[in-house]
Amino acid sequence: METIILAVVIAVVVLGALGGLVVGSRRRRPLPPPPPSPPDITAPPAEPHVGEEAETPREETRRTIEEVDLPDASSPVVVEEPPVVEEIPAPAIEVPEPTAGRLVRLRARLSRSQNALGKGLLTLLSREHLDEDTWEEVEDTLLTADVGVQPTQELVERLRERVRVLGTRTPAELRTLLREELLTLVGTDVDRTVRTEPDGRKPGIVMVVGVNGTGKTTTTGKLARVLVADGRTVVLGAADTFRAAAADQLQTWGERVGAHTVRGPEAGDPASVAFDAVKEGKEMGVDVVLIDTAGRLHTKTGLMDELGKVKRVVEKHAPLDEVLLVLDATTGQNGLVQARVFAEVVDISGIVLTKLDGTAKGGIVVAVQRELGVPVKLIGLGEGADDLAPFEPEAFVDALIGD
Ligand SMILES: Nc1nc2c(ncn2[C@@H]2O[C@H](COP(=O)(O)OP(=O)(O)OP(=O)(O)O)[C@@H](O)[C@H]2O)c(=O)[nH]1
Ligand SMILES: [Mg+2]
């Protein structure tokens, strides 16, 4: 009898335990569906009921969501790490191309400008009757090429006058006429040499400034090559301390032509890197120190102040011989706005127009010189190491209007 009672008790206990387990596992299993919420004011359905049963699934719900979120949050870090891509591999020291005649070699790169500007103008001017509409088209062509309003009006006025005096026009006459007027606009009597040889001291100091992505570092690297090609020695200053990659990029350019790069700690003081670069340049007895600076948004006053500081600190050694403003020709009028802001902070002494190979807006040369009263000294015509050319008005205009 006792055995039977014992067996019954055991059976009850086991069943009870099993039942509890089942209930328990049911409780832990899936997320409770969001409680249907009938608009019953007396029993707020969104609130869980009191007790562990109600809380456990809520905990689990949160944990599940966090676990799903985690890989998402961490994935950008994983993606960011690998692609620190060196722009240029660093082989043995190269001998860069001589600079003379580079623009002539690269003139085909201006073909997009050529089609839009020069050829278009010649075609228009060759029309039998030059009526008002045609002159308006001439104006539009110039404006589209970013020549700017004022210079465009001047050019059209002079062309109209000269065409009138000329009477009948042969294509050769028209070409000569257009060439002369474009040259007047671009300016032939300006000194466009990049000043790197100050009187009675060494090194010459050049600072390169401009909005990010315009091609400062590339231009600094290409300019180092130009100087080396001309038999000068160069030290590079990586005063863009915003990104480690920026200094690497510059150093790679330097290594290709055997130029030493002075760099500071990441996020360090750009002014002190620039100062050290000139100091080392002096100690090494090199001819020129080129200082690359960070790309700055012209709206960020603090950053512009910093650029002013770089200039002031460098000038504890000696005055800057050249401050080159790098402008991306493809940004058109926007570039002019940037130019104005930079000109207020540092005295721009020369302009480098980059990416002229990728735009039909070669007229920006005229507009930007007018805007700043500073000559275009160098132009970028491609991503290649020797695709930077001294700006020569004649070769430039010839490229624009074709042979
Ligand atoms: N097609 C063409 N591309 C150019 C020219 N000059 C520079 N580039 C390209 O423009 C891009 C940006 O050049 P960077 O020299 O890194 O520009 P940056 O002003 O130093 O940029 P930040 O350091 O970010 O301020 C690169 O891909 C260059 O290869 C040019 O004359 N023509
Ligand atoms: Mg740069």
Short mmCIF file of C-alpha atoms and ligand atoms in Angstrom, two decimals:
data_model
loop_
_atom_site.label_atom_id
_atom_site.label_comp_id
_atom_site.label_asym_id
_atom_site.label_seq_id
_atom_site.Cartn_x
_atom_site.Cartn_y
_atom_site.Cartn_z
CA MET A 1 0.00 0.00 0.00
CA GLU A 2 2.73 2.35 1.02
CA THR A 3 4.58 1.44 -2.17
CA ILE A 4 1.55 2.33 -4.22
CA ILE A 5 1.17 5.65 -2.44
CA LEU A 6 4.87 6.34 -2.97
CA ALA A 7 4.60 5.47 -6.65
CA VAL A 8 1.63 7.77 -7.04
CA VAL A 9 3.44 10.59 -5.29
CA ILE A 10 6.51 10.13 -7.51
CA ALA A 11 4.33 10.01 -10.59
CA VAL A 12 2.61 13.26 -9.57
CA VAL A 13 5.90 14.96 -8.85
CA VAL A 14 7.41 13.86 -12.17
CA LEU A 15 4.36 14.92 -14.12
CA GLY A 16 4.26 18.20 -12.31
CA ALA A 17 7.92 18.83 -13.08
CA LEU A 18 7.41 17.92 -16.72
CA GLY A 19 4.40 20.16 -16.92
CA GLY A 20 6.44 22.99 -15.41
CA LEU A 21 9.21 22.47 -17.91
CA VAL A 22 6.86 22.52 -20.79
CA VAL A 23 5.24 25.65 -19.53
CA GLY A 24 8.64 27.13 -18.79
CA SER A 25 9.99 26.37 -22.23
CA ARG A 26 6.89 27.70 -23.80
CA ARG A 27 7.34 30.86 -21.84
CA ARG A 28 10.90 31.27 -23.04
CA ARG A 29 10.24 30.46 -26.61
CA PRO A 30 9.18 32.94 -29.18
CA LEU A 31 8.51 36.59 -28.71
CA PRO A 32 5.02 37.27 -27.67
CA PRO A 33 3.21 38.86 -30.51
CA PRO A 34 2.57 42.52 -29.92
CA PRO A 35 -0.52 42.59 -27.79
CA PRO A 36 -3.56 43.38 -29.82
CA SER A 37 -4.65 46.72 -28.61
CA PRO A 38 -8.33 47.18 -28.67
CA PRO A 39 -9.19 50.65 -27.60
CA ASP A 40 -10.13 49.52 -24.12
CA ILE A 41 -9.42 52.32 -21.72
CA THR A 42 -9.92 50.25 -18.60
CA ALA A 43 -7.20 47.70 -19.39
CA PRO A 44 -4.14 49.24 -21.09
CA PRO A 45 -2.99 46.31 -23.24
CA ALA A 46 0.51 47.49 -24.03
CA GLU A 47 1.60 47.09 -20.42
CA PRO A 48 2.87 43.63 -19.50
CA HIS A 49 1.25 41.95 -16.61
CA VAL A 50 2.99 41.92 -13.30
CA GLY A 51 5.48 39.14 -12.57
CA GLU A 52 8.44 37.32 -14.06
CA GLU A 53 6.45 35.70 -16.82
CA ALA A 54 5.73 39.04 -18.35
CA GLU A 55 9.25 40.40 -17.97
CA THR A 56 11.33 37.49 -19.22
CA PRO A 57 10.19 37.64 -22.83
CA ARG A 58 10.61 41.41 -22.88
CA GLU A 59 14.23 41.02 -21.83
CA GLU A 60 14.73 38.44 -24.51
CA THR A 61 13.16 40.64 -27.10
CA ARG A 62 15.61 43.45 -26.37
CA ARG A 63 18.61 41.20 -26.36
CA THR A 64 17.64 39.72 -29.68
CA ILE A 65 17.38 43.13 -31.32
CA GLU A 66 20.72 44.23 -29.93
CA GLU A 67 22.35 41.09 -31.17
CA VAL A 68 21.01 41.68 -34.62
CA ASP A 69 22.16 45.30 -34.49
CA LEU A 70 25.69 44.55 -33.38
CA PRO A 71 27.16 43.24 -36.63
CA ASP A 72 25.60 46.20 -38.44
CA ALA A 73 27.21 48.70 -36.13
CA SER A 74 30.60 47.08 -36.39
CA SER A 75 30.61 46.38 -40.10
CA PRO A 76 31.68 49.88 -41.27
CA VAL A 77 34.83 49.56 -39.17
CA VAL A 78 35.65 46.29 -40.87
CA VAL A 79 35.06 47.86 -44.28
CA GLU A 80 37.11 50.96 -43.50
CA GLU A 81 40.29 49.22 -42.50
CA PRO A 82 41.67 47.59 -45.63
CA PRO A 83 41.46 50.23 -48.39
CA VAL A 84 44.37 52.51 -47.54
CA VAL A 85 45.35 52.47 -51.16
CA GLU A 86 48.60 54.10 -52.12
CA GLU A 87 47.93 56.29 -55.10
CA ILE A 88 51.28 55.57 -56.64
CA PRO A 89 53.70 52.74 -55.98
CA ALA A 90 57.19 53.81 -55.00
CA PRO A 91 59.70 52.42 -57.47
CA ALA A 92 63.31 53.50 -57.98
CA ILE A 93 64.00 57.20 -58.44
CA GLU A 94 62.62 58.47 -61.69
CA VAL A 95 63.85 61.12 -64.04
CA PRO A 96 60.86 63.36 -64.76
CA GLU A 97 60.20 64.80 -68.17
CA PRO A 98 61.61 68.23 -68.91
CA THR A 99 59.06 71.00 -68.46
CA ALA A 100 59.72 72.91 -71.64
CA GLY A 101 57.02 72.31 -74.21
CA ARG A 102 54.83 70.31 -71.88
CA LEU A 103 51.74 72.28 -72.73
CA VAL A 104 52.30 71.62 -76.40
CA ARG A 105 52.65 67.91 -75.67
CA LEU A 106 49.49 67.96 -73.59
CA ARG A 107 47.40 70.20 -75.81
CA ALA A 108 45.25 67.32 -77.06
CA ARG A 109 43.98 67.07 -73.49
CA LEU A 110 42.32 70.42 -73.97
CA SER A 111 40.32 69.08 -76.88
CA ARG A 112 37.07 69.19 -74.94
CA SER A 113 37.56 72.89 -74.33
CA GLN A 114 38.66 73.26 -77.89
CA ASN A 115 35.43 71.87 -79.27
CA ALA A 116 33.25 73.95 -77.04
CA LEU A 117 35.05 77.24 -77.24
CA GLY A 118 37.44 77.78 -80.13
CA LYS A 119 35.80 75.68 -82.80
CA GLY A 120 32.36 76.93 -81.82
CA LEU A 121 33.45 80.54 -82.08
CA LEU A 122 35.17 80.06 -85.41
CA THR A 123 32.11 78.37 -86.84
CA LEU A 124 29.85 81.16 -85.68
CA LEU A 125 32.13 83.89 -86.98
CA SER A 126 32.34 82.17 -90.36
CA ARG A 127 28.64 82.66 -91.02
CA GLU A 128 27.70 84.70 -94.04
CA HIS A 129 25.68 87.21 -92.05
CA LEU A 130 26.68 88.12 -88.54
CA ASP A 131 23.35 89.26 -87.15
CA GLU A 132 22.33 89.94 -83.58
CA ASP A 133 21.40 86.31 -83.02
CA THR A 134 24.82 85.14 -84.08
CA TRP A 135 26.54 87.55 -81.72
CA GLU A 136 24.32 86.33 -78.95
CA GLU A 137 25.42 82.80 -79.75
CA VAL A 138 29.04 83.92 -79.60
CA GLU A 139 28.32 85.37 -76.18
CA ASP A 140 26.60 82.19 -75.01
CA THR A 141 29.54 80.10 -76.17
CA LEU A 142 31.95 82.20 -74.15
CA LEU A 143 29.74 82.17 -71.08
CA THR A 144 29.28 78.41 -71.30
CA ALA A 145 33.05 78.04 -71.31
CA ASP A 146 33.13 80.02 -68.04
CA VAL A 147 34.91 83.04 -69.45
CA GLY A 148 32.77 85.24 -67.22
CA VAL A 149 30.29 88.02 -67.99
CA GLN A 150 32.56 91.05 -68.07
CA PRO A 151 35.36 89.51 -70.15
CA THR A 152 32.77 88.04 -72.52
CA GLN A 153 31.22 91.42 -73.18
CA GLU A 154 34.61 92.96 -73.77
CA LEU A 155 35.59 90.27 -76.20
CA VAL A 156 32.34 90.40 -78.17
CA GLU A 157 32.52 94.17 -78.42
CA ARG A 158 36.04 94.09 -79.79
CA LEU A 159 35.27 91.24 -82.15
CA ARG A 160 32.22 93.04 -83.55
CA GLU A 161 34.22 96.14 -84.18
CA ARG A 162 37.10 94.34 -85.84
CA VAL A 163 34.87 92.11 -87.97
CA ARG A 164 33.01 95.22 -89.15
CA VAL A 165 36.22 96.95 -90.12
CA LEU A 166 37.51 93.79 -91.78
CA GLY A 167 34.54 93.48 -94.12
CA THR A 168 34.79 90.12 -95.88
CA ARG A 169 36.47 87.48 -93.78
CA THR A 170 38.56 84.50 -94.73
CA PRO A 171 38.85 81.63 -92.23
CA ALA A 172 42.53 82.40 -91.72
CA GLU A 173 41.75 86.05 -90.96
CA LEU A 174 39.08 85.06 -88.50
CA ARG A 175 41.40 82.70 -86.75
CA THR A 176 44.09 85.35 -86.37
CA LEU A 177 41.58 87.82 -85.09
CA LEU A 178 40.07 85.46 -82.57
CA ARG A 179 43.51 84.34 -81.45
CA GLU A 180 44.61 87.91 -80.81
CA GLU A 181 41.50 88.79 -78.86
CA LEU A 182 41.62 85.65 -76.74
CA LEU A 183 45.28 86.32 -76.00
CA THR A 184 44.46 89.85 -74.89
CA LEU A 185 41.89 88.41 -72.55
CA VAL A 186 44.21 85.75 -71.12
CA GLY A 187 47.09 88.21 -70.84
CA THR A 188 50.53 87.86 -72.36
CA ASP A 189 52.49 90.42 -70.39
CA VAL A 190 52.24 88.76 -66.98
CA ASP A 191 55.10 87.02 -65.18
CA ARG A 192 53.97 83.44 -64.74
CA THR A 193 57.11 81.91 -63.34
CA VAL A 194 56.66 80.01 -60.10
CA ARG A 195 58.93 81.91 -57.74
CA THR A 196 61.26 79.43 -56.11
CA GLU A 197 64.54 81.30 -56.24
CA PRO A 198 64.52 84.17 -53.78
CA ASP A 199 67.44 86.58 -53.90
CA GLY A 200 70.30 85.79 -51.58
CA ARG A 201 68.82 82.94 -49.57
CA LYS A 202 67.79 79.33 -49.73
CA PRO A 203 65.45 77.54 -49.78
CA GLY A 204 62.62 79.05 -51.77
CA ILE A 205 59.35 78.43 -49.94
CA VAL A 206 56.15 77.51 -51.74
CA MET A 207 52.84 76.84 -50.02
CA VAL A 208 50.00 75.07 -51.78
CA VAL A 209 46.43 75.80 -50.65
CA GLY A 210 42.91 75.05 -51.81
CA VAL A 211 39.64 73.30 -51.09
CA ASN A 212 39.80 69.54 -50.59
CA GLY A 213 39.91 67.39 -53.67
CA THR A 214 41.06 70.14 -56.00
CA GLY A 215 44.43 68.45 -56.49
CA LYS A 216 46.78 70.10 -53.98
CA THR A 217 48.79 67.03 -53.05
CA THR A 218 48.95 65.83 -56.63
CA THR A 219 50.06 69.28 -57.75
CA THR A 220 52.68 69.48 -54.98
CA GLY A 221 54.04 66.12 -56.09
CA LYS A 222 54.01 67.07 -59.75
CA LEU A 223 55.66 70.40 -58.97
CA ALA A 224 58.42 68.60 -57.09
CA ARG A 225 59.03 66.64 -60.27
CA VAL A 226 59.07 69.80 -62.35
CA LEU A 227 61.71 71.27 -60.05
CA VAL A 228 63.78 68.09 -59.95
CA ALA A 229 63.59 67.90 -63.74
CA ASP A 230 65.04 71.40 -63.80
CA GLY A 231 67.93 70.27 -61.61
CA ARG A 232 66.73 71.60 -58.26
CA THR A 233 66.61 69.84 -54.90
CA VAL A 234 63.36 69.69 -52.96
CA VAL A 235 61.99 69.01 -49.48
CA LEU A 236 58.27 68.35 -49.08
CA GLY A 237 56.29 69.42 -46.00
CA ALA A 238 53.17 67.37 -45.26
CA ALA A 239 51.21 70.02 -43.39
CA ASP A 240 47.97 68.15 -44.05
CA THR A 241 47.87 66.39 -40.71
CA PHE A 242 44.15 65.65 -40.89
CA ARG A 243 44.66 62.24 -42.44
CA ALA A 244 47.70 59.96 -42.16
CA ALA A 245 47.03 58.95 -45.75
CA ALA A 246 47.64 62.52 -46.88
CA ALA A 247 51.24 62.48 -45.68
CA ASP A 248 51.73 59.01 -47.17
CA GLN A 249 50.41 60.25 -50.49
CA LEU A 250 52.86 63.16 -50.51
CA GLN A 251 55.76 61.04 -49.35
CA THR A 252 55.13 58.59 -52.17
CA TRP A 253 55.39 61.44 -54.67
CA GLY A 254 58.61 62.57 -53.03
CA GLU A 255 60.22 59.14 -52.98
CA ARG A 256 59.73 58.76 -56.70
CA VAL A 257 62.07 61.66 -57.36
CA GLY A 258 64.24 61.34 -54.28
CA ALA A 259 62.75 64.26 -52.34
CA HIS A 260 62.64 64.02 -48.55
CA THR A 261 59.23 64.49 -46.89
CA VAL A 262 58.87 66.09 -43.47
CA ARG A 263 55.79 64.89 -41.62
CA GLY A 264 54.33 65.25 -38.16
CA PRO A 265 52.09 63.17 -35.95
CA GLU A 266 48.59 62.56 -37.22
CA ALA A 267 46.24 65.34 -36.12
CA GLY A 268 49.31 67.30 -35.05
CA ASP A 269 49.81 71.01 -35.59
CA PRO A 270 50.09 71.75 -39.33
CA ALA A 271 51.97 74.97 -38.65
CA SER A 272 54.72 73.18 -36.76
CA VAL A 273 55.13 70.59 -39.55
CA ALA A 274 55.46 73.43 -42.04
CA PHE A 275 57.97 75.17 -39.78
CA ASP A 276 60.02 71.97 -39.40
CA ALA A 277 59.94 71.35 -43.14
CA VAL A 278 61.55 74.72 -43.82
CA LYS A 279 64.01 74.16 -40.99
CA GLU A 280 65.08 70.79 -42.38
CA GLY A 281 65.18 72.20 -45.87
CA LYS A 282 67.60 74.85 -44.63
CA GLU A 283 69.75 72.31 -42.81
CA MET A 284 69.86 70.04 -45.83
CA GLY A 285 70.68 72.98 -48.06
CA VAL A 286 67.97 72.20 -50.62
CA ASP A 287 66.74 74.70 -53.19
CA VAL A 288 63.00 74.58 -52.55
CA VAL A 289 60.57 73.57 -49.81
CA LEU A 290 57.05 72.75 -50.97
CA ILE A 291 54.34 72.74 -48.32
CA ASP A 292 51.12 70.80 -48.93
CA THR A 293 48.20 71.86 -46.75
CA ALA A 294 44.90 70.27 -45.80
CA GLY A 295 41.80 70.70 -47.92
CA ARG A 296 39.55 73.09 -46.16
CA LEU A 297 35.97 74.03 -46.53
CA HIS A 298 35.93 77.74 -47.12
CA THR A 299 32.96 78.07 -44.80
CA LYS A 300 34.93 76.80 -41.81
CA THR A 301 36.38 79.94 -40.33
CA GLY A 302 38.49 78.06 -37.79
CA LEU A 303 40.23 76.10 -40.50
CA MET A 304 40.91 79.22 -42.50
CA ASP A 305 42.45 80.75 -39.39
CA GLU A 306 44.67 77.72 -39.16
CA LEU A 307 45.89 78.28 -42.69
CA GLY A 308 46.76 81.85 -41.77
CA LYS A 309 48.71 80.44 -38.84
CA VAL A 310 50.70 78.07 -41.06
CA LYS A 311 51.71 81.07 -43.13
CA ARG A 312 52.68 83.18 -40.11
CA VAL A 313 54.69 80.41 -38.49
CA VAL A 314 56.58 79.58 -41.70
CA GLU A 315 57.37 83.27 -42.12
CA LYS A 316 59.39 83.15 -38.92
CA HIS A 317 62.02 81.60 -41.22
CA ALA A 318 61.49 83.77 -44.27
CA PRO A 319 58.66 85.18 -46.36
CA LEU A 320 56.76 82.74 -48.54
CA ASP A 321 57.98 83.09 -52.10
CA GLU A 322 54.89 81.64 -53.65
CA VAL A 323 51.41 80.79 -52.43
CA LEU A 324 49.68 78.68 -55.04
CA LEU A 325 45.92 78.38 -54.95
CA VAL A 326 44.79 75.13 -56.54
CA LEU A 327 41.39 75.33 -58.22
CA ASP A 328 39.51 72.51 -59.89
CA ALA A 329 38.53 73.83 -63.32
CA THR A 330 35.50 71.56 -63.45
CA THR A 331 33.85 73.37 -60.55
CA GLY A 332 33.46 76.54 -62.59
CA GLN A 333 32.02 79.56 -60.84
CA ASN A 334 32.10 77.74 -57.51
CA GLY A 335 35.86 77.81 -57.71
CA LEU A 336 35.77 81.58 -57.94
CA VAL A 337 33.90 81.83 -54.66
CA GLN A 338 36.53 79.64 -53.01
CA ALA A 339 39.28 81.68 -54.55
CA ARG A 340 37.97 84.88 -53.01
CA VAL A 341 37.86 83.37 -49.52
CA PHE A 342 41.40 82.02 -49.73
CA ALA A 343 42.70 85.29 -51.07
CA GLU A 344 41.46 87.00 -47.91
CA VAL A 345 43.45 84.71 -45.64
CA VAL A 346 46.74 84.28 -47.51
CA ASP A 347 48.18 86.41 -50.29
CA ILE A 348 47.73 84.20 -53.30
CA SER A 349 50.56 84.76 -55.75
CA GLY A 350 49.66 82.21 -58.38
CA ILE A 351 46.85 79.94 -59.48
CA VAL A 352 47.04 76.31 -60.49
CA LEU A 353 44.05 75.22 -62.54
CA THR A 354 43.71 71.45 -62.35
CA LYS A 355 41.58 69.01 -64.30
CA LEU A 356 41.48 71.13 -67.43
CA ASP A 357 41.63 67.80 -69.23
CA GLY A 358 38.18 66.94 -67.98
CA THR A 359 36.19 70.03 -68.80
CA ALA A 360 34.96 72.19 -71.63
CA LYS A 361 35.29 75.20 -69.37
CA GLY A 362 38.76 76.38 -70.27
CA GLY A 363 37.49 79.96 -70.13
CA ILE A 364 37.78 79.78 -66.35
CA VAL A 365 41.43 80.77 -66.85
CA VAL A 366 40.24 84.23 -67.85
CA ALA A 367 37.59 84.50 -65.16
CA VAL A 368 39.77 83.48 -62.26
CA GLN A 369 42.61 85.80 -63.19
CA ARG A 370 40.16 88.68 -63.34
CA GLU A 371 38.62 87.68 -60.06
CA LEU A 372 41.89 87.59 -58.13
CA GLY A 373 44.17 89.75 -60.21
CA VAL A 374 46.63 86.87 -59.95
CA PRO A 375 48.00 84.91 -62.91
CA VAL A 376 47.42 81.27 -63.67
CA LYS A 377 50.91 79.80 -63.46
CA LEU A 378 50.40 76.09 -63.87
CA ILE A 379 47.70 73.90 -65.31
CA GLY A 380 46.88 70.29 -64.58
CA LEU A 381 46.01 68.23 -67.62
CA GLY A 382 45.72 64.74 -66.23
CA GLU A 383 46.45 62.38 -63.38
CA GLY A 384 49.82 61.31 -64.74
CA ALA A 385 52.98 62.29 -62.88
CA ASP A 386 54.11 64.72 -65.57
CA ASP A 387 50.71 66.10 -66.50
CA LEU A 388 51.36 69.50 -64.97
CA ALA A 389 52.42 72.21 -67.37
CA PRO A 390 53.60 75.78 -67.02
CA PHE A 391 50.81 77.96 -68.34
CA GLU A 392 51.72 79.51 -71.67
CA PRO A 393 49.00 81.78 -73.09
CA GLU A 394 49.96 81.26 -76.74
CA ALA A 395 50.02 77.47 -76.57
CA PHE A 396 46.82 77.52 -74.53
CA VAL A 397 44.89 79.70 -76.98
CA ASP A 398 46.23 77.72 -79.92
CA ALA A 399 44.93 74.58 -78.28
CA LEU A 400 41.55 76.22 -77.75
CA ILE A 401 41.00 77.28 -81.33
CA GLY A 402 42.88 74.45 -83.01
CA ASP A 403 45.21 74.67 -85.97
N1 LIG B 1 42.05 64.49 -64.51
C1 LIG B 1 42.80 65.12 -63.61
N2 LIG B 1 42.78 64.71 -62.34
C2 LIG B 1 43.54 65.37 -61.43
C3 LIG B 1 44.33 66.49 -61.81
N3 LIG B 1 44.95 66.94 -60.68
C4 LIG B 1 44.55 66.14 -59.68
N4 LIG B 1 43.69 65.18 -60.11
C5 LIG B 1 43.04 64.13 -59.34
O1 LIG B 1 42.22 64.71 -58.35
C6 LIG B 1 42.13 63.85 -57.23
C7 LIG B 1 42.38 64.62 -55.94
O2 LIG B 1 43.73 65.03 -55.93
P1 LIG B 1 44.50 65.37 -54.58
O3 LIG B 1 45.82 65.87 -54.99
O4 LIG B 1 44.46 64.23 -53.63
O5 LIG B 1 43.61 66.54 -54.03
P2 LIG B 1 43.84 67.37 -52.67
O6 LIG B 1 43.46 68.78 -52.97
O7 LIG B 1 45.19 67.15 -52.14
O8 LIG B 1 42.74 66.71 -51.74
P3 LIG B 1 42.70 66.76 -50.13
O9 LIG B 1 44.06 66.39 -49.62
O10 LIG B 1 41.64 65.78 -49.79
O11 LIG B 1 42.32 68.14 -49.77
C8 LIG B 1 43.12 62.74 -57.48
O12 LIG B 1 42.43 61.61 -57.93
C9 LIG B 1 44.01 63.28 -58.56
O13 LIG B 1 44.58 62.29 -59.36
C10 LIG B 1 44.32 66.89 -63.18
O14 LIG B 1 44.95 67.86 -63.60
N5 LIG B 1 43.53 66.18 -64.02
MG MG B 2 45.86 66.49 -50.31
#
